[in-house]
JSON list of C-alpha atoms in Angstrom, two decimals:
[
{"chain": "A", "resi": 1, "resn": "UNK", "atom": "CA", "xyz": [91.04, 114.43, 62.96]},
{"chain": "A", "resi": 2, "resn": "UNK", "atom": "CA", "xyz": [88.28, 113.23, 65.11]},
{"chain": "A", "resi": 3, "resn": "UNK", "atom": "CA", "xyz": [89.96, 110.14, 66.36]},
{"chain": "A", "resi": 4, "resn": "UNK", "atom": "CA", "xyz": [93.10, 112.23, 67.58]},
{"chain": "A", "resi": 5, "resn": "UNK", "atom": "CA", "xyz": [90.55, 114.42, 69.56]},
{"chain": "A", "resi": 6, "resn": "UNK", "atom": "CA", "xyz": [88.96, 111.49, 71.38]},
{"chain": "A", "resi": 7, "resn": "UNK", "atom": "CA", "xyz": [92.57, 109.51, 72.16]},
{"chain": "A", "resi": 8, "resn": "UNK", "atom": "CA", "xyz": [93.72, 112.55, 74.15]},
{"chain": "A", "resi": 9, "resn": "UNK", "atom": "CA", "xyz": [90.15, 112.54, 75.61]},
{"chain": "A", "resi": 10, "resn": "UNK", "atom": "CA", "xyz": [90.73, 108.90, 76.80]},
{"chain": "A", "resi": 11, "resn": "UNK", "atom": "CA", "xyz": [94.04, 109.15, 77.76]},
{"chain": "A", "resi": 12, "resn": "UNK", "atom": "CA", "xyz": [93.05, 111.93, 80.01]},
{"chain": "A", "resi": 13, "resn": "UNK", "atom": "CA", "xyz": [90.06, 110.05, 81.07]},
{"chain": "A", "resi": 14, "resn": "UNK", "atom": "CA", "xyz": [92.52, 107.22, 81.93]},
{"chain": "A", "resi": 15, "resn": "UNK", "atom": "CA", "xyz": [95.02, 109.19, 83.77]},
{"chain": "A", "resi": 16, "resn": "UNK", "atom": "CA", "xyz": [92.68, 111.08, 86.48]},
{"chain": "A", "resi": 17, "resn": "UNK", "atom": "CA", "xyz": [90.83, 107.83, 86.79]},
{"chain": "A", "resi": 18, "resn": "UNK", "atom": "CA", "xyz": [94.26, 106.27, 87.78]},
{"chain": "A", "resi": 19, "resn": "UNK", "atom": "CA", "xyz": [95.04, 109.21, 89.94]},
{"chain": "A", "resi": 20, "resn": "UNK", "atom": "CA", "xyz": [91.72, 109.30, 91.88]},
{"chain": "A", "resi": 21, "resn": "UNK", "atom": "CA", "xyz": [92.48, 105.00, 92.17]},
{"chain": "A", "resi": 22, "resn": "UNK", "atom": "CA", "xyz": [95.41, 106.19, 93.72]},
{"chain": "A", "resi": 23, "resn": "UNK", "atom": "CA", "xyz": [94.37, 108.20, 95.81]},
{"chain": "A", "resi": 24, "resn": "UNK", "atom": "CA", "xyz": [91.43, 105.91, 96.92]},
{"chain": "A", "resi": 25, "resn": "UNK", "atom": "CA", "xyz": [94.15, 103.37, 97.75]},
{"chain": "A", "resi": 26, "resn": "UNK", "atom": "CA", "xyz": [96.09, 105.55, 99.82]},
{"chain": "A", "resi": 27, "resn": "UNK", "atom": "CA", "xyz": [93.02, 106.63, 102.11]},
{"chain": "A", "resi": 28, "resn": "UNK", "atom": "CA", "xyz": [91.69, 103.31, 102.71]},
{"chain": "A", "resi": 29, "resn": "UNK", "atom": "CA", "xyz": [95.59, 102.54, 103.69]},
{"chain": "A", "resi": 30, "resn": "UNK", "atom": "CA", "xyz": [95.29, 105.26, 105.97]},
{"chain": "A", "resi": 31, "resn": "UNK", "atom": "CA", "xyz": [92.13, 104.46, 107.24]},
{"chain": "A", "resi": 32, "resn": "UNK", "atom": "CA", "xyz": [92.98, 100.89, 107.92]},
{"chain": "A", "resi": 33, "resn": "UNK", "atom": "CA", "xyz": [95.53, 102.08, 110.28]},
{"chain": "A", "resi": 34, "resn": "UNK", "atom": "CA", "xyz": [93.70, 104.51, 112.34]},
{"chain": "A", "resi": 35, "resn": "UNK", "atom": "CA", "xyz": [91.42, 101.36, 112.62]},
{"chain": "A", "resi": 36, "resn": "UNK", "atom": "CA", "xyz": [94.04, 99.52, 113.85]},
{"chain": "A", "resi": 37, "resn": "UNK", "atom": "CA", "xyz": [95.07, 102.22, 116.15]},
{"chain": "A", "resi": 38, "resn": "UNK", "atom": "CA", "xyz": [91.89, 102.61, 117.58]},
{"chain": "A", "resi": 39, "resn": "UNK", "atom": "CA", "xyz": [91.46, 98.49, 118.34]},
{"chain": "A", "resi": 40, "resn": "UNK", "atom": "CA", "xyz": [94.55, 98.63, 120.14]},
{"chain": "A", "resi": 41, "resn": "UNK", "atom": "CA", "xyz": [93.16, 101.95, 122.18]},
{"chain": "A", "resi": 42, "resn": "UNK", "atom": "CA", "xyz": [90.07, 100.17, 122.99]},
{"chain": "A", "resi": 43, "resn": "UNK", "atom": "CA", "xyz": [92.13, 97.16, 123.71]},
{"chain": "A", "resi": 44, "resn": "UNK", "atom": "CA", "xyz": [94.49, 98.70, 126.02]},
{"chain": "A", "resi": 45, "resn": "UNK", "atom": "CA", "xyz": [91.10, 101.06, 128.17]},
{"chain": "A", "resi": 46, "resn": "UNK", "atom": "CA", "xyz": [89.25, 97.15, 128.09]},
{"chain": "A", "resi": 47, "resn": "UNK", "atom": "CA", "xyz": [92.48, 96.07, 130.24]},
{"chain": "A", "resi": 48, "resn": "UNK", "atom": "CA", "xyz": [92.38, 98.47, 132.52]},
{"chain": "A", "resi": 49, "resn": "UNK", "atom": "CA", "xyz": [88.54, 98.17, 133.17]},
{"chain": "A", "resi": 50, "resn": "UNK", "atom": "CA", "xyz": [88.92, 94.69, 133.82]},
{"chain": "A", "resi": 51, "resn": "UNK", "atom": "CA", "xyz": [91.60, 95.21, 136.07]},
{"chain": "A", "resi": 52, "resn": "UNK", "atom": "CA", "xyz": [89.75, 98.04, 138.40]},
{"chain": "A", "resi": 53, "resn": "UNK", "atom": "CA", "xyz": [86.54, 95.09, 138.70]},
{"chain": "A", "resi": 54, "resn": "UNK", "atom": "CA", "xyz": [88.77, 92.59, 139.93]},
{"chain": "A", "resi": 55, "resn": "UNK", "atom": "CA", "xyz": [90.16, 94.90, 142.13]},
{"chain": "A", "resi": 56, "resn": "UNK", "atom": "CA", "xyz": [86.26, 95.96, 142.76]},
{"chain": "A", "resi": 57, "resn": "UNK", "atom": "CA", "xyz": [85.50, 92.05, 143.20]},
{"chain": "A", "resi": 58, "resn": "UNK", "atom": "CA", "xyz": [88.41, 91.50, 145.41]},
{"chain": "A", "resi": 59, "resn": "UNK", "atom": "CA", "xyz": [87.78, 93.94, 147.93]},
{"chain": "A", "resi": 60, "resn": "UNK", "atom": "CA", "xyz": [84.17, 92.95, 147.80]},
{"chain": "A", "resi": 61, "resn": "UNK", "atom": "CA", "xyz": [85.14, 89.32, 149.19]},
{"chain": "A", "resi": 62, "resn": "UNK", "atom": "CA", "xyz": [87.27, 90.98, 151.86]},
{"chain": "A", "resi": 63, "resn": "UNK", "atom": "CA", "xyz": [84.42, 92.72, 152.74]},
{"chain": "A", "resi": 64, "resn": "UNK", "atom": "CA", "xyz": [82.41, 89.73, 152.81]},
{"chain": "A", "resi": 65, "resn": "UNK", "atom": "CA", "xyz": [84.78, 88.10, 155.10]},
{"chain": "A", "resi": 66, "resn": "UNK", "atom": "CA", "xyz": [84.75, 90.82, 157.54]},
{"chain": "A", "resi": 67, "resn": "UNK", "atom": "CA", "xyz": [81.11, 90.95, 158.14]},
{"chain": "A", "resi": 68, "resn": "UNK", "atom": "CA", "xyz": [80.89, 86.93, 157.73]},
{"chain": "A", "resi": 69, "resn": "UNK", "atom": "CA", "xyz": [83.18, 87.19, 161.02]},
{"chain": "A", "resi": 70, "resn": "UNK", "atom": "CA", "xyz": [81.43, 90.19, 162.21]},
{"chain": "A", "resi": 71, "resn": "UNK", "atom": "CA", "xyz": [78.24, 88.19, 162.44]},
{"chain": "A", "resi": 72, "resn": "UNK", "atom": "CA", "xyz": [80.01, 85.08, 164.32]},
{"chain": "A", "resi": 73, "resn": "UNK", "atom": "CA", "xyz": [81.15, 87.51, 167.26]},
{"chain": "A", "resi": 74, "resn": "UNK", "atom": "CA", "xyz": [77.90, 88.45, 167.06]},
{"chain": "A", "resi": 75, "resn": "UNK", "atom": "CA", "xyz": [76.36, 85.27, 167.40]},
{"chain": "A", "resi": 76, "resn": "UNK", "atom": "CA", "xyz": [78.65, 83.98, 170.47]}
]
Protein backbone atom coordinates (compact mmCIF):
# COMPACT_ATOMS: atom_id res chain seq x y z
CA UNK A 1 0.00 0.00 0.00
CA UNK A 2 1.37 3.19 -1.27
CA UNK A 3 -0.71 5.47 0.81
CA UNK A 4 0.44 3.63 4.13
CA UNK A 5 4.09 4.29 2.94
CA UNK A 6 3.61 8.03 2.51
CA UNK A 7 1.39 8.55 6.01
CA UNK A 8 4.37 7.26 8.00
CA UNK A 9 6.47 9.50 5.67
CA UNK A 10 4.35 12.54 6.79
CA UNK A 11 3.95 11.74 10.13
CA UNK A 12 7.64 11.59 10.41
CA UNK A 13 7.96 14.64 8.37
CA UNK A 14 5.56 16.23 10.95
CA UNK A 15 7.22 15.09 14.02
CA UNK A 16 11.01 16.34 13.38
CA UNK A 17 9.49 19.45 11.96
CA UNK A 18 7.76 19.88 15.42
CA UNK A 19 10.90 18.90 17.18
CA UNK A 20 13.28 21.28 15.30
CA UNK A 21 10.08 24.14 16.12
CA UNK A 22 10.84 23.20 19.42
CA UNK A 23 13.90 23.50 19.59
CA UNK A 24 13.93 26.85 17.62
CA UNK A 25 11.64 28.12 20.40
CA UNK A 26 13.77 27.18 23.11
CA UNK A 27 16.99 29.00 21.63
CA UNK A 28 15.41 32.16 20.80
CA UNK A 29 14.08 31.85 24.66
CA UNK A 30 17.51 31.50 25.55
CA UNK A 31 18.79 34.02 23.47
CA UNK A 32 16.31 36.59 24.57
CA UNK A 33 17.69 36.29 27.96
CA UNK A 34 21.32 36.57 27.42
CA UNK A 35 19.99 39.76 25.61
CA UNK A 36 18.49 40.83 28.50
CA UNK A 37 21.45 40.01 30.55
CA UNK A 38 23.70 41.82 28.53
CA UNK A 39 21.32 45.28 28.56
CA UNK A 40 21.41 45.16 32.14
CA UNK A 41 25.51 44.66 31.97
CA UNK A 42 25.79 47.53 29.72
CA UNK A 43 23.32 49.30 31.87
CA UNK A 44 24.99 48.80 35.07
CA UNK A 45 29.16 49.76 33.23
CA UNK A 46 26.92 53.09 31.62
CA UNK A 47 26.30 53.98 35.50
CA UNK A 48 29.43 53.78 36.56
CA UNK A 49 30.94 55.81 33.58
CA UNK A 50 28.67 58.47 34.25
CA UNK A 51 29.46 58.52 37.70
CA UNK A 52 33.54 58.71 37.28
CA UNK A 53 32.69 62.12 34.68
CA UNK A 54 30.84 63.79 37.24
CA UNK A 55 33.35 63.04 39.55
CA UNK A 56 35.85 64.15 36.50
CA UNK A 57 33.54 67.40 36.09
CA UNK A 58 33.45 68.07 39.72
CA UNK A 59 36.93 68.19 40.45
CA UNK A 60 37.40 70.13 37.28
CA UNK A 61 35.26 73.14 38.83
CA UNK A 62 37.31 72.87 42.02
CA UNK A 63 40.09 73.27 40.00
CA UNK A 64 38.67 76.12 38.32
CA UNK A 65 38.03 77.79 41.53
CA UNK A 66 41.46 77.44 42.73
CA UNK A 67 43.18 79.08 39.90
CA UNK A 68 40.10 81.67 39.51
CA UNK A 69 41.46 82.69 43.16
CA UNK A 70 44.94 82.01 42.24
CA UNK A 71 44.74 84.71 39.62
CA UNK A 72 42.99 87.38 42.11
CA UNK A 73 46.11 87.10 44.58
CA UNK A 74 47.80 87.54 41.67
CA UNK A 75 46.23 90.51 40.53
CA UNK A 76 46.34 92.46 44.07
Amino acid sequence: MPGAEMAQYGIGFFAIAGLIYVITKFLDKRKDTELTEVIEDNTKVVEKVISVLQAIQLSLTRQEVQIDELLDRARR
